[in-house]
Amino acid sequence: MTCLGERALESRGRAKLPVWRERSGLKQRWMYEWRPVLSWRRIEVFQKMRACQVEPHYCYELQGMTKQDMYETDVEGGPRMSCVMCFLKSPEQLRTGYYTQEGRAVMERALAIEAKTGHTIQHGLALAEMLA
């Protein structure tokens, strides 16, 4: 089973997702997806994390989110956390990840792979250009 933190209020696509389903695309049907916070508001997620003594991922603060934004401001939207090297990220989002201790090592490996293979993370746009 994979437990996912996707919320319906984040996008129209996520709003169509079920709370529980078999993982699609697998030859054998043995893995399931569970979205326990799918119907929750953003503030509910952060407040539950605080109640369970779970620290939010560092990227929220790096993207400008304050403790007040997390725990006291009941609005949707704001920064989102995703994989450091997601090819869907904007150059600005990739740079934000690069300038963190945690993200730099991942980005350095990706830069080396691009240099070795000649392939880029986004069509026609090298990671080195985006990080400059």
Short mmCIF file of C-alpha atoms in Angstrom, two decimals, residues 17-63:
data_model
loop_
_atom_site.label_atom_id
_atom_site.label_comp_id
_atom_site.label_asym_id
_atom_site.label_seq_id
_atom_site.Cartn_x
_atom_site.Cartn_y
_atom_site.Cartn_z
CA LEU A 17 -9.16 10.70 -7.31
CA PRO A 18 -10.64 8.07 -5.01
CA VAL A 19 -9.56 7.70 -1.40
CA TRP A 20 -8.69 4.03 -2.04
CA ARG A 21 -7.88 2.13 -5.26
CA GLU A 22 -5.69 -0.50 -6.80
CA ARG A 23 -2.51 0.97 -8.24
CA SER A 24 -2.99 1.24 -12.01
CA GLY A 25 -0.43 0.09 -14.55
CA LEU A 26 0.80 -2.95 -12.64
CA LYS A 27 0.63 -6.43 -14.12
CA GLN A 28 -0.11 -7.96 -10.75
CA ARG A 29 -2.81 -6.44 -8.60
CA TRP A 30 -1.11 -6.25 -5.23
CA MET A 31 -0.51 -2.56 -4.56
CA TYR A 32 -3.08 -0.06 -3.38
CA GLU A 33 -3.17 3.73 -3.09
CA TRP A 34 -4.66 5.33 0.02
CA ARG A 35 -5.32 9.07 0.28
CA PRO A 36 -6.37 9.63 3.90
CA VAL A 37 -6.35 13.45 3.68
CA LEU A 38 -8.02 13.76 0.28
CA SER A 39 -11.02 15.68 1.65
CA TRP A 40 -9.07 17.75 4.20
CA ARG A 41 -8.31 21.48 4.02
CA ARG A 42 -4.67 22.59 4.02
CA ILE A 43 -4.86 23.92 7.58
CA GLU A 44 -6.27 20.61 8.83
CA VAL A 45 -3.25 18.74 7.45
CA PHE A 46 -0.73 21.07 9.10
CA GLN A 47 -2.63 21.12 12.39
CA LYS A 48 -2.79 17.31 12.47
CA MET A 49 0.94 17.14 11.73
CA ARG A 50 1.64 19.50 14.63
CA ALA A 51 -0.61 17.49 16.95
CA CYS A 52 1.36 14.35 16.02
CA GLN A 53 4.70 16.17 16.36
CA VAL A 54 5.53 15.80 12.65
CA GLU A 55 7.67 18.65 11.32
CA PRO A 56 6.61 20.04 7.92
CA HIS A 57 9.08 19.50 5.08
CA TYR A 58 11.74 22.23 4.94
CA CYS A 59 10.67 23.34 1.46
CA TYR A 60 7.50 25.01 2.73
CA GLU A 61 9.49 27.50 4.78
CA LEU A 62 12.03 27.95 1.97
CA GLN A 63 9.18 28.91 -0.33
#
